[in-house]
Structures are given as structure tokens and as C-alpha cells.
C-alpha atoms as a printed R data frame, in Angstrom:
    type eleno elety resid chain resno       x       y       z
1   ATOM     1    CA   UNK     A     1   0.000   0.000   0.000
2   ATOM     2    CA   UNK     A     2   2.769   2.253   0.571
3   ATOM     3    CA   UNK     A     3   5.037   1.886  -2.041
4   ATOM     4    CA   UNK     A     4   2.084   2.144  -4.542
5   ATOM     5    CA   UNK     A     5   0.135   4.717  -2.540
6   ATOM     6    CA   UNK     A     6  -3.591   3.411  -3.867
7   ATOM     7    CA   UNK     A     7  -5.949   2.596  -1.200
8   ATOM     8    CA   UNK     A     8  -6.523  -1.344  -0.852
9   ATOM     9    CA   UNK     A     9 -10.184  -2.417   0.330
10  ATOM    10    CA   UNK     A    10  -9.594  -5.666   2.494
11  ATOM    11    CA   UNK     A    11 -12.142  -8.205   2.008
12  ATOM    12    CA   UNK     A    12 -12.359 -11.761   2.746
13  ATOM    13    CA   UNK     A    13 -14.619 -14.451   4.493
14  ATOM    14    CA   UNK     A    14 -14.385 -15.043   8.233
15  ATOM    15    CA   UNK     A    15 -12.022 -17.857   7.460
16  ATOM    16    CA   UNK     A    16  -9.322 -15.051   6.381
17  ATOM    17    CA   UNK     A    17  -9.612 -13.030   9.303
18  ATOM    18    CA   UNK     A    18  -6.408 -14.305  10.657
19  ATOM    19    CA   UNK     A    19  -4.745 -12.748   7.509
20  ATOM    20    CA   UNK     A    20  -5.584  -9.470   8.554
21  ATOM    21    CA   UNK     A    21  -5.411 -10.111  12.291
22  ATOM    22    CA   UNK     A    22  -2.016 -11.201  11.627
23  ATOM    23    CA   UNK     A    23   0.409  -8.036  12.322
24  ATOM    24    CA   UNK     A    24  -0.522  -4.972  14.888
25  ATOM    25    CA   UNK     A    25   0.054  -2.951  11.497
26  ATOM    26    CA   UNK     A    26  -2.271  -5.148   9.518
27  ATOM    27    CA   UNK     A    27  -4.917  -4.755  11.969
28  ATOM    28    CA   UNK     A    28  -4.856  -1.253  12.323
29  ATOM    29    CA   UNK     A    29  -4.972  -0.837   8.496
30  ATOM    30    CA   UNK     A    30  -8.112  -3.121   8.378
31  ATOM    31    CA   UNK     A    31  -9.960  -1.013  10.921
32  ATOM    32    CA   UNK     A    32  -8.299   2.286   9.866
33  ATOM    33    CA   UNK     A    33 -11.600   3.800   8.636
34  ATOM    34    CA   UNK     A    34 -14.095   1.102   9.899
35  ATOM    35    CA   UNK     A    35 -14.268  -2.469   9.435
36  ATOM    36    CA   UNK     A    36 -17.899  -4.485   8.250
37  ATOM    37    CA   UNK     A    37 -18.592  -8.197   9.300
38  ATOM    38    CA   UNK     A    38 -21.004  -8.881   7.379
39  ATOM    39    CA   UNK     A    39 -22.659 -12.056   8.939
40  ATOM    40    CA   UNK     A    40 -26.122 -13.701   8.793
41  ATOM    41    CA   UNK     A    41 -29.547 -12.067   9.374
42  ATOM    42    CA   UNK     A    42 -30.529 -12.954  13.101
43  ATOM    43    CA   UNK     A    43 -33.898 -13.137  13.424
44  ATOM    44    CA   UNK     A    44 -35.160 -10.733  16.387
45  ATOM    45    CA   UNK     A    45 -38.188 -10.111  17.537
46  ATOM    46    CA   UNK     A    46 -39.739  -6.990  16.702
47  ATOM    47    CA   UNK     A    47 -38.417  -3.897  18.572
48  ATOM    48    CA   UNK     A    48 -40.625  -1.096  20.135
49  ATOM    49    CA   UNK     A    49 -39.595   1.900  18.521
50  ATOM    50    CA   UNK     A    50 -39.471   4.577  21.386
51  ATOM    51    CA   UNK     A    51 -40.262   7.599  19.968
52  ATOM    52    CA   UNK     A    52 -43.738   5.899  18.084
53  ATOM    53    CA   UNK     A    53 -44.409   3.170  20.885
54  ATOM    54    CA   UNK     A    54 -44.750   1.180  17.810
55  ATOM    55    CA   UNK     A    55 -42.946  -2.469  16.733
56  ATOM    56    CA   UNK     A    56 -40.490  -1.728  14.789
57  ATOM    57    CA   UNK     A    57 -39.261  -4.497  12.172
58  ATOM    58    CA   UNK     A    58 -36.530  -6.037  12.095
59  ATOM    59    CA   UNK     A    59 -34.236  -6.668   8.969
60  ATOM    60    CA   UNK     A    60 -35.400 -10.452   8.502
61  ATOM    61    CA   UNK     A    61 -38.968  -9.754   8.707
62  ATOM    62    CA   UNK     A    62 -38.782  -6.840   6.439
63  ATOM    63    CA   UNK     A    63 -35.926  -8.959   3.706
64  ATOM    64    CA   UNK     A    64 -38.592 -12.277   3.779
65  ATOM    65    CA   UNK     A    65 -41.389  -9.322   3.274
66  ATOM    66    CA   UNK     A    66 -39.625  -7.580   0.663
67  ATOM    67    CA   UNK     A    67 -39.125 -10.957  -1.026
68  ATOM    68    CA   UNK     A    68 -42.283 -12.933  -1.282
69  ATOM    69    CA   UNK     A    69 -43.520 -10.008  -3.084
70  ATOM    70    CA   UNK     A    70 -40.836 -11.597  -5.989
71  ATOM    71    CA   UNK     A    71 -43.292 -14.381  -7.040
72  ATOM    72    CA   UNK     A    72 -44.567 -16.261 -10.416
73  ATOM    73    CA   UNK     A    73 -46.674 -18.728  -8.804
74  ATOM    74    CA   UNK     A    74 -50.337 -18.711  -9.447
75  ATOM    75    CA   UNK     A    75 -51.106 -19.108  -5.792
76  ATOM    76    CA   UNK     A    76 -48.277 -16.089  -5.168
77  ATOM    77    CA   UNK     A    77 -51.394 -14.184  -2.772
78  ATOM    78    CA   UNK     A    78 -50.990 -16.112  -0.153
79  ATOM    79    CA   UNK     A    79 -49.456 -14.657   2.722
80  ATOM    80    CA   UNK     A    80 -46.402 -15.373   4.580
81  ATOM    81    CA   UNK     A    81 -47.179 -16.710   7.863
82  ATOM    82    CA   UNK     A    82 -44.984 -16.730  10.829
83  ATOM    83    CA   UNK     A    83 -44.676 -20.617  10.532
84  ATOM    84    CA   UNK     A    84 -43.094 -19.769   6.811
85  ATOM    85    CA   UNK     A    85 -41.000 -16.976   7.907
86  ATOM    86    CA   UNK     A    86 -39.426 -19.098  11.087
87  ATOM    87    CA   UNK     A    87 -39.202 -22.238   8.989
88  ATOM    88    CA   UNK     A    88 -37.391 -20.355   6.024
89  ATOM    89    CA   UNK     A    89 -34.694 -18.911   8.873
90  ATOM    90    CA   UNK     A    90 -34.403 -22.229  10.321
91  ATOM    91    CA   UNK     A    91 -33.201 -23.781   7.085
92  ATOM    92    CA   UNK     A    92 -31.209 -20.837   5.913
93  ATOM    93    CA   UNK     A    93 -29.869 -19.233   9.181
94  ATOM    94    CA   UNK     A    94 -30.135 -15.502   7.962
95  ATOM    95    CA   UNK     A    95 -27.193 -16.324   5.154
96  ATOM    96    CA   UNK     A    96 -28.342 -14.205   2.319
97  ATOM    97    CA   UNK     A    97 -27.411 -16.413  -0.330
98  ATOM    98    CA   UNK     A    98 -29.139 -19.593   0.908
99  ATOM    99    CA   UNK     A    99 -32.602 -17.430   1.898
100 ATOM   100    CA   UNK     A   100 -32.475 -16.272  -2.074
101 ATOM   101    CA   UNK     A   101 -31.735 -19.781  -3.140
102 ATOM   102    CA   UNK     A   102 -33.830 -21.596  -1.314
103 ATOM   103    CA   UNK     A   103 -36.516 -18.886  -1.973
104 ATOM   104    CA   UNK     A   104 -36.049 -19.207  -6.065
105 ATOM   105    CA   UNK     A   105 -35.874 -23.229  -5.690
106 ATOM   106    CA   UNK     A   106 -39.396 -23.657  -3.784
107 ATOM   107    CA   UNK     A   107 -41.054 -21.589  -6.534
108 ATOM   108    CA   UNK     A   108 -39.279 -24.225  -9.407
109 ATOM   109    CA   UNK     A   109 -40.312 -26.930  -7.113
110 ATOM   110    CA   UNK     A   110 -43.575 -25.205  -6.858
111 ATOM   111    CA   UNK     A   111 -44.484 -24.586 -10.769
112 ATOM   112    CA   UNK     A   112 -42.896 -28.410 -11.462
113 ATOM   113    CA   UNK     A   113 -45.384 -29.832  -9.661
114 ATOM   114    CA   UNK     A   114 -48.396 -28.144  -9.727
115 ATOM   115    CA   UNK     A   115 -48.817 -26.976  -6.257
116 ATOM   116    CA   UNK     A   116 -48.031 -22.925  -7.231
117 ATOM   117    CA   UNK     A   117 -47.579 -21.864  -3.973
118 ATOM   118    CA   UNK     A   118 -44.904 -21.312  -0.756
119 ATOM   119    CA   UNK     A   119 -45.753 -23.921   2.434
120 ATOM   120    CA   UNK     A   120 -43.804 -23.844   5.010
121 ATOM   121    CA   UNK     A   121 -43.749 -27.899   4.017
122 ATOM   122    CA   UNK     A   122 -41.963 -27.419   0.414
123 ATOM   123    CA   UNK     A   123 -39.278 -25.119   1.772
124 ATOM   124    CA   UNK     A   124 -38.032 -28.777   3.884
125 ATOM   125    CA   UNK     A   125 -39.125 -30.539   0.815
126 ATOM   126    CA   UNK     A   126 -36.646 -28.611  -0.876
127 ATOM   127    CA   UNK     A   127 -34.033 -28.567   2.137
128 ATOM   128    CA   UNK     A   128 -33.749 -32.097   2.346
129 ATOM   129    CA   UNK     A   129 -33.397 -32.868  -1.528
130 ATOM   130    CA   UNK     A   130 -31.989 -29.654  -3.332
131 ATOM   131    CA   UNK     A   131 -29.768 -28.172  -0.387
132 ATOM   132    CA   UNK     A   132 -27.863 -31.052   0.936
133 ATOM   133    CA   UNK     A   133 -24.336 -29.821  -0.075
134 ATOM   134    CA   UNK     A   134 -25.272 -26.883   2.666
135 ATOM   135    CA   UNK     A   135 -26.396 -28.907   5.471
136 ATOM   136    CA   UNK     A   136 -23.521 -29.243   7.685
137 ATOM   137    CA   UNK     A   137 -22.809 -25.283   7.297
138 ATOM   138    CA   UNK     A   138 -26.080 -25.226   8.253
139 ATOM   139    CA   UNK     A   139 -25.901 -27.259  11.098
140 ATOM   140    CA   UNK     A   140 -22.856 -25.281  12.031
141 ATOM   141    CA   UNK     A   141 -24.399 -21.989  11.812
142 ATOM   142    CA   UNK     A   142 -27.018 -23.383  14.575
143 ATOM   143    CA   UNK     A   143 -24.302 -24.890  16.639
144 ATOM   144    CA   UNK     A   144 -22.736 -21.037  16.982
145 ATOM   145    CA   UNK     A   145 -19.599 -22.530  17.465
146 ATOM   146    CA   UNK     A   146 -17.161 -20.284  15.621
147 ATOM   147    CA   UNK     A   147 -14.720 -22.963  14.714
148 ATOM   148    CA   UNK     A   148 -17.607 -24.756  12.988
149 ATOM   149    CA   UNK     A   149 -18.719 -22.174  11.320
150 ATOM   150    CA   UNK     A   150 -15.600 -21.172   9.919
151 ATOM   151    CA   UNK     A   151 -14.826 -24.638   8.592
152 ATOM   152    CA   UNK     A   152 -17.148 -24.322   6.142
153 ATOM   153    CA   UNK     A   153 -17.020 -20.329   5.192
154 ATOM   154    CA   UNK     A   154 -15.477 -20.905   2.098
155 ATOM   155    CA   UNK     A   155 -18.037 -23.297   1.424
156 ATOM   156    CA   UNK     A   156 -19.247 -23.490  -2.674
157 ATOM   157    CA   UNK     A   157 -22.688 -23.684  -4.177
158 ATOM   158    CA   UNK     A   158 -21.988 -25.321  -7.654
159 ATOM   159    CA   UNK     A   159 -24.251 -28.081  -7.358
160 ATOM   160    CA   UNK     A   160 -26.925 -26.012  -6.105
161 ATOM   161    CA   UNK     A   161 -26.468 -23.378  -9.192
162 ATOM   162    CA   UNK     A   162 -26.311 -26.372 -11.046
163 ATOM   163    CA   UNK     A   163 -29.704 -27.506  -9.659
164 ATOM   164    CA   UNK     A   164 -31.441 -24.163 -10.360
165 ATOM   165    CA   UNK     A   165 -30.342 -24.641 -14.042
166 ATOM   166    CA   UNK     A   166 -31.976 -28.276 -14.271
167 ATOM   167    CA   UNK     A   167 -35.220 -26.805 -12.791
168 ATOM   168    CA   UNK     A   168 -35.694 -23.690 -15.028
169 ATOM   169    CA   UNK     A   169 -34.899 -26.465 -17.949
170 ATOM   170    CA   UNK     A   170 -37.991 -28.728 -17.129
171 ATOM   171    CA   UNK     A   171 -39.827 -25.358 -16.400
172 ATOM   172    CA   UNK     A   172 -38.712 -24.542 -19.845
173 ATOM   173    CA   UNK     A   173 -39.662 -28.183 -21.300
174 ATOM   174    CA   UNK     A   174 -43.176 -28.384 -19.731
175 ATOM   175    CA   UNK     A   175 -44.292 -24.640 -21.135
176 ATOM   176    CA   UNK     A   176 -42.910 -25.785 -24.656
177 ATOM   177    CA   UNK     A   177 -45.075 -29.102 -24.211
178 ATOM   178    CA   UNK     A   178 -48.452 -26.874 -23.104
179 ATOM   179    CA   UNK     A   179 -47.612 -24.391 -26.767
180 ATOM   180    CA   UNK     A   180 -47.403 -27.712 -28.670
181 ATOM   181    CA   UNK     A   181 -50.973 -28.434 -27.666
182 ATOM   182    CA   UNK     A   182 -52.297 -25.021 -29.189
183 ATOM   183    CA   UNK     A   183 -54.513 -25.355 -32.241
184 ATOM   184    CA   UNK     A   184 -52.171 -22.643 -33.147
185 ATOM   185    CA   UNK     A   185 -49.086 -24.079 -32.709
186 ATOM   186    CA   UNK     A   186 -47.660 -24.061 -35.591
187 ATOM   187    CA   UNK     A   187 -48.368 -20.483 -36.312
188 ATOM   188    CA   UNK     A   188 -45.414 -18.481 -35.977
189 ATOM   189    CA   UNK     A   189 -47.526 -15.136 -35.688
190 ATOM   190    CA   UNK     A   190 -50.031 -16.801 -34.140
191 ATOM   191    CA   UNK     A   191 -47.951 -18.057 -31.082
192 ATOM   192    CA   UNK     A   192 -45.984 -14.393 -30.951
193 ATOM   193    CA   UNK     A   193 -49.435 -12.404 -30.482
194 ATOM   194    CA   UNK     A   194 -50.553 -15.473 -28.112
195 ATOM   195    CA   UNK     A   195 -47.615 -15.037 -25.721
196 ATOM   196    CA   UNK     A   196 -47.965 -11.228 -25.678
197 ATOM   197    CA   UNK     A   197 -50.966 -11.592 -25.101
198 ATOM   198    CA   UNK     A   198 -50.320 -13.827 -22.023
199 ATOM   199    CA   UNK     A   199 -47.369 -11.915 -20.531
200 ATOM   200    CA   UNK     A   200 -50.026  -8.569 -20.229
201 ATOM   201    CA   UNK     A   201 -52.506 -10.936 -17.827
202 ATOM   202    CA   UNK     A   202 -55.021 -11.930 -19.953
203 ATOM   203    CA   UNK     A   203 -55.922 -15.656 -19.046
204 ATOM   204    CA   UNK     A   204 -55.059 -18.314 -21.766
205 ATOM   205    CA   UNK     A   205 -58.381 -20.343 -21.737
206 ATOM   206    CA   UNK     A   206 -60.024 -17.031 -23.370
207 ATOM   207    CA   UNK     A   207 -57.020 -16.464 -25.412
208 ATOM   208    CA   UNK     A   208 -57.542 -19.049 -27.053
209 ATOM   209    CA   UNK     A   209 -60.457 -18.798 -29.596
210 ATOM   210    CA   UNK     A   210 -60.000 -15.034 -29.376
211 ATOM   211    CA   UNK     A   211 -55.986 -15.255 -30.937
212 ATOM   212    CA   UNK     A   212 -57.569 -18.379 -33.459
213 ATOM   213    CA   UNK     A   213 -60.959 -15.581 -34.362
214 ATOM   214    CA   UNK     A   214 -58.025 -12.923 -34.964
215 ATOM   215    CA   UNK     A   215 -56.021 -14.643 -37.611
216 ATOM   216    CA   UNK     A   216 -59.041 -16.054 -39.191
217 ATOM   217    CA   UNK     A   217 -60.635 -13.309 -39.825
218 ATOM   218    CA   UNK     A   218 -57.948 -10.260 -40.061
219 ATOM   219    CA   UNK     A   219 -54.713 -12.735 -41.794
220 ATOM   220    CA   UNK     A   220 -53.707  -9.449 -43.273
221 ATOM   221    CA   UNK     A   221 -52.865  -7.598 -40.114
222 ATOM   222    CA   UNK     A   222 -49.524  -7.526 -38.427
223 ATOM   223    CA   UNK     A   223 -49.330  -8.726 -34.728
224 ATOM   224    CA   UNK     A   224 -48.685  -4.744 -33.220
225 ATOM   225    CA   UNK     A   225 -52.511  -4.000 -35.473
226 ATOM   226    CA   UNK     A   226 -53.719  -7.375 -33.803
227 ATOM   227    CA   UNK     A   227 -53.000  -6.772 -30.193
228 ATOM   228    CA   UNK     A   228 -55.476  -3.943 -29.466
229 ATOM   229    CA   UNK     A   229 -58.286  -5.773 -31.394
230 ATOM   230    CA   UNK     A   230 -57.902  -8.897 -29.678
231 ATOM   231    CA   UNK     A   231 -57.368  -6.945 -25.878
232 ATOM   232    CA   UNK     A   232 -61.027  -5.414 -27.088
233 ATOM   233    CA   UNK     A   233 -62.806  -8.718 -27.508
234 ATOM   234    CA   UNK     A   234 -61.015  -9.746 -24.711
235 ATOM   235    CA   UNK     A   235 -62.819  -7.244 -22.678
236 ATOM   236    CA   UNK     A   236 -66.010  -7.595 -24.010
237 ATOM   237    CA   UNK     A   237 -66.039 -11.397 -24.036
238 ATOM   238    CA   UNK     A   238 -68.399 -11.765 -26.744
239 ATOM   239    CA   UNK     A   239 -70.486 -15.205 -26.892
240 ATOM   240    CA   UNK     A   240 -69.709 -15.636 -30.512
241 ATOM   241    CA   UNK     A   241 -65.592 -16.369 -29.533
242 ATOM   242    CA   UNK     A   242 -66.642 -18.798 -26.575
243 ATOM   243    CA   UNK     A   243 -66.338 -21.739 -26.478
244 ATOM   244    CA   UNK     A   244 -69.426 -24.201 -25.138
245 ATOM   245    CA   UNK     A   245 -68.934 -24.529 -21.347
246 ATOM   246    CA   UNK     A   246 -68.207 -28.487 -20.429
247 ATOM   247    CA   UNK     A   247 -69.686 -30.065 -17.315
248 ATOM   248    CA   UNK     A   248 -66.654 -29.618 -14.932
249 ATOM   249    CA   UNK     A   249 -64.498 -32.302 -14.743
250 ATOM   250    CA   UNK     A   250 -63.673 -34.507 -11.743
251 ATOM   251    CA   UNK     A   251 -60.978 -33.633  -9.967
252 ATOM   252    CA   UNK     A   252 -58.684 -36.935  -9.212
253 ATOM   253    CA   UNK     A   253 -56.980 -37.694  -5.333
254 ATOM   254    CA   UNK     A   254 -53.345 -37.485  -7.051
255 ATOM   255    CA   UNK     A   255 -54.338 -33.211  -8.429
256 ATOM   256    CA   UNK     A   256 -55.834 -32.209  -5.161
257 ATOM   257    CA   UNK     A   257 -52.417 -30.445  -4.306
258 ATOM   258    CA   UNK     A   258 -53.354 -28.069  -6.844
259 ATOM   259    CA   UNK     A   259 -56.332 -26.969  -5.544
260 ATOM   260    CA   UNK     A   260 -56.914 -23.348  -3.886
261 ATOM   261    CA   UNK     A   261 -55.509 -23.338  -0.046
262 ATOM   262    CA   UNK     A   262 -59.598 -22.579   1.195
263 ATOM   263    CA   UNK     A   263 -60.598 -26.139  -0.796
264 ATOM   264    CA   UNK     A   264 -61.144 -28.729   2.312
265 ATOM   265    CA   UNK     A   265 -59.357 -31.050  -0.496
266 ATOM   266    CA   UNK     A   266 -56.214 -29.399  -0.531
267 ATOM   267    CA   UNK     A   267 -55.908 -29.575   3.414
268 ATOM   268    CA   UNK     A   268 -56.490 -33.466   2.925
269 ATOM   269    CA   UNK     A   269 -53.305 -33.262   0.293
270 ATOM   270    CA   UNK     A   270 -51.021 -31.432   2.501
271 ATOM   271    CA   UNK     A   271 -51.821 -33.353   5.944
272 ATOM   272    CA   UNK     A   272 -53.561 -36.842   5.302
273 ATOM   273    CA   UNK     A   273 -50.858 -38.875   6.716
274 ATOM   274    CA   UNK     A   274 -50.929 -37.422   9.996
275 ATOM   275    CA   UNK     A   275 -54.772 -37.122  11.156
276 ATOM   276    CA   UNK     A   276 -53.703 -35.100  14.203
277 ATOM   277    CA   UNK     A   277 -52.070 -32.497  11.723
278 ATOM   278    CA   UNK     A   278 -55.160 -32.858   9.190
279 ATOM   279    CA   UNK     A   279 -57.080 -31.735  12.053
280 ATOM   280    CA   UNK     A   280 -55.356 -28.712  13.190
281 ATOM   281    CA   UNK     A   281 -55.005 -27.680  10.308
282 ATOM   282    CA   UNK     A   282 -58.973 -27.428   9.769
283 ATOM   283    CA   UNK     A   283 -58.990 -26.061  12.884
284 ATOM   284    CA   UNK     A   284 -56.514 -23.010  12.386
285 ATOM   285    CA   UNK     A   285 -58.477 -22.120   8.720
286 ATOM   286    CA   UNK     A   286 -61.769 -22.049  10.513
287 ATOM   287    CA   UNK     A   287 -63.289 -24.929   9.187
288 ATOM   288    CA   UNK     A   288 -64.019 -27.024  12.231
289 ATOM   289    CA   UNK     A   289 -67.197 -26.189  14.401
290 ATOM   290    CA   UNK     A   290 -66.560 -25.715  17.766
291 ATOM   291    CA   UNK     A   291 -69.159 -27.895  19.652
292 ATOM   292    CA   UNK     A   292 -68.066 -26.956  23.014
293 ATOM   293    CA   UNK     A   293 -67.738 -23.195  22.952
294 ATOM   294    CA   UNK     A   294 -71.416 -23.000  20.722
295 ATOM   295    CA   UNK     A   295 -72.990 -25.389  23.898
296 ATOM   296    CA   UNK     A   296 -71.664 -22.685  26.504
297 ATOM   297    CA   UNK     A   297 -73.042 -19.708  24.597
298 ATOM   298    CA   UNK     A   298 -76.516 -21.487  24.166
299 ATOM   299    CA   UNK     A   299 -77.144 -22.424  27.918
């Protein structure tokens, strides 16, 4: 530093701390103008803030809320509970990296299979079967031993960036199996005004017979002169572009994880193993009728 007289920013993971810590001189240079650990999230409870008397959040609570705004699941409304939030630190420990992950890896798990939506249930799921290369940091991180921990600081995620590629392929190969189903599909211009059509929220069952009514009728137009007349039928949902309404079909056992989180089915999917849980469950969402407390009110 001194014999090229350009200011050196230090950095390192805890594991090179003794580098630093190694001369008096070293040290003071590390901490000459203020020196940042930068370790994991802890998760506090919410602080009174003094001056409002009210809680005041802490950084975890308002990272996980900033987060599960980031969503592409079809379910992405529900909320985050406290059972989420607590189970998400447990298996990530505050480490930034491994909340993101494991955040981005429930959602492919998520869309993969259906379910479209964050459980406290998938982020083990996911623990246990895409995040085992991390579980003895993580296991050292709740130790809070320090020579434990810095064992495995300079610890690699390779296989787990690996593992987000795999998933965003099948993602990739299932929404490339749904286009080749489109009456459409072979349609070039067809498929283009489709998927803009879909990426501005309109919902593909009308899409449909309204993008098939479009190039039938106007196979002059570009897709830009297309867009506006389709997003007005669209609106209007004119009975000539519908299609008959079927009888709805039955829903089968194996697709009841797919079903909205008020649907007494989709408790059954989540908890029918465990009767006890099944129960609770019903319980907590308000769906069991409380006997006892109704027989006290009436007498």
C-alpha cells in the first residue's frame, strides 16, 4: 500500500480473518476507517420503537417481506405466515445467499409440480433434496460454534447453481409441451401475439379462440394491429368467440395439491398422513365447528 500509494479495500470471508489479524500494522490498516462483518440475518423479535411506541421491524422480517412479493406462482397471494417466515430462517440461518436460493428453488419446485404456492412444508421438501451440499454449514451456523462455522465459510454452491439450471430447464420443457398443444401451434404469428398476449394478464383459456378468431378473420394484419383488437374482444367477451362450457371435470386424489388453499381437499393433500395435523389444520383455517364453545353460549 505504501510503495504504490492506492488505497486497498480488504475483504475476505471469516475464514481469512487471521490474515488481517495477523500483524498490529495489519490490523490497524483493516480497521483504519471502519471495518464491516457482514454475517447472517438474526432473526429478532420486533423492537418497540421509542419515539412511536410502535414495533419496529426487524431486517429479517422486512428482507422475507420484501421478497415474497418476488413471485410467479399462481397461488403467489398467499401470505407469509410466521410458521413460513421461522421455517425459512431455520433452514437458511439468515445467510443471504441460501434465503435467495432456497426462496427461487421452492417456486421451481412449486411450478414443477403443480402446487403454485410457498408452504412452510416445500421449503423442507426442498431442504432435504436440493440443499444437501449446505447442510452441515447449516448445522454449524445453529451450533454457533465459531470454529464450525468457519470450517465451512469458504463453502461453494456449484451443485446447487447447477440444480437451479436443471429446474428452469424442465420449467422450460413443460411450457414448450403446453404451446405444442395449441390449435395454433404451428403459427409463428399466431404463437408471438398469443404469448404477448399472455405476458399482459389476460388468461389463456379465453385467449384461445380469441388469438384463433383474430387470424381467421384479419390474416392481413400484423401482430402490433392485432393486439389492441384482440385486448377489445377480450374485454367484451363476446359469446360468438366462446367456447361451449363443459360439465366440470372430476378432480382426481393425485391433483388435489393443486387446488386453492380454502378447498377442504387441498388440506387433505397437505396433511392426510398425519390425522392429528389434518385436524389442526382445519382447525386453524376455521373450518371445524366448535361444539363446546357454541354449547356454553346457548345455555
Amino acid at each position: 500500500m505504501n510503495i504504490i500509494g492506492v488505497p486497498v479495500i480488504l475483504v475476505g470471508t471469516p475464514k481469512a480473518r487471521p490474515i488481517f489479524e495477523l500483524e498490529l500494522q495489519s490490523a490497524r490498516r483493516s480497521t483504519g476507517i471502519g471495518s464491516m462483518v457482514w454475517e447472517p440475518l438474526p432473526q429478532h423479535k420486533n423492537r418497540i420503537d421509542t419515539a412511536t411506541g410502535k414495533p419496529k421491524p426487524t431486517e429479517w422480517r422486512l428482507l422475507t417481506d420484501k421478497l415474497w412479493q418476488y413471485q410467479w406462482l399462481i397461488h403467489r397471494d398467499e401470505p407469509l405466515t410466521e410458521e413460513i417466515r421461522n421455517t425459512w430462517f431455520e433452514l437458511s440461518q439468515g445467510v443471504l445467499d441460501i434465503v435467495v436460493k432456497l426462496f427461487v428453488l421452492a417456486q421451481l419446485r412449486a411450478i414443477i409440480t403443480g402446487v403454485e404456492r410457498l408452504s412452510s412444508k416445500l421449503f423442507r421438501k426442498v431442504y432435504e433434496s436440493e440443499l444437501q451440499p449446505i447442510h452441515p454449514m447449516i448445522e454449524a451456523l445453529k451450533s454457533g460454534k465459531a470454529k464450525s462455522i468457519a470450517k465451512y465459510s469458504d463453502l461453494q454452491y456449484k451443485e446447487i447453481d447447477k440444480r437451479l439450471l436443471e429446474l428452469s430447464q424442465q420449467i422450460s420443457e413443460v411450457a414448450a409441451a403446453k404451446a405444442d398443444t395449441l390449435p395454433f401451434a404451428s403459427d409463428s404469428e399466431a404463437m408471438r401475439l398469443y404469448n404477448l398476449l399472455l405476458g399482459m394478464g389476460c388468461e389463456s383459456e379465453l385467449l384461445v379462440p380469441l388469438v384463433q378468431k383474430a387470424i381467421k378473420d384479419h390474416p392481413n394484419l400484423q401482430v402490433r394491429a392485432l393486439i389492441p383488437l384482440v385486448l377489445e374482444w377480450y374485454e367484451q367477451a363476446p359469446d360468438e368467440v366462446e367456447e361451449p362450457k363443459e360439465k366440470p371435470a372430476i378432480i382426481k386424489l393425485k391433483d388435489w395439491h393443486t387446488l386453492p388453499s380454502d378447498d377442504l381437499r387441498f388440506g387433505y393433500s397437505q396433511h392426510k398422513k398425519q390425522s392429528g395435523e389434518l385436524y389442526q389444520y382445519y382447525k386453524q383455517q376455521g373450518k371445524i365447528f366448535d361444539m363446546t364453545a357454541w354449547l356454553k353460549q346457548s345455555v
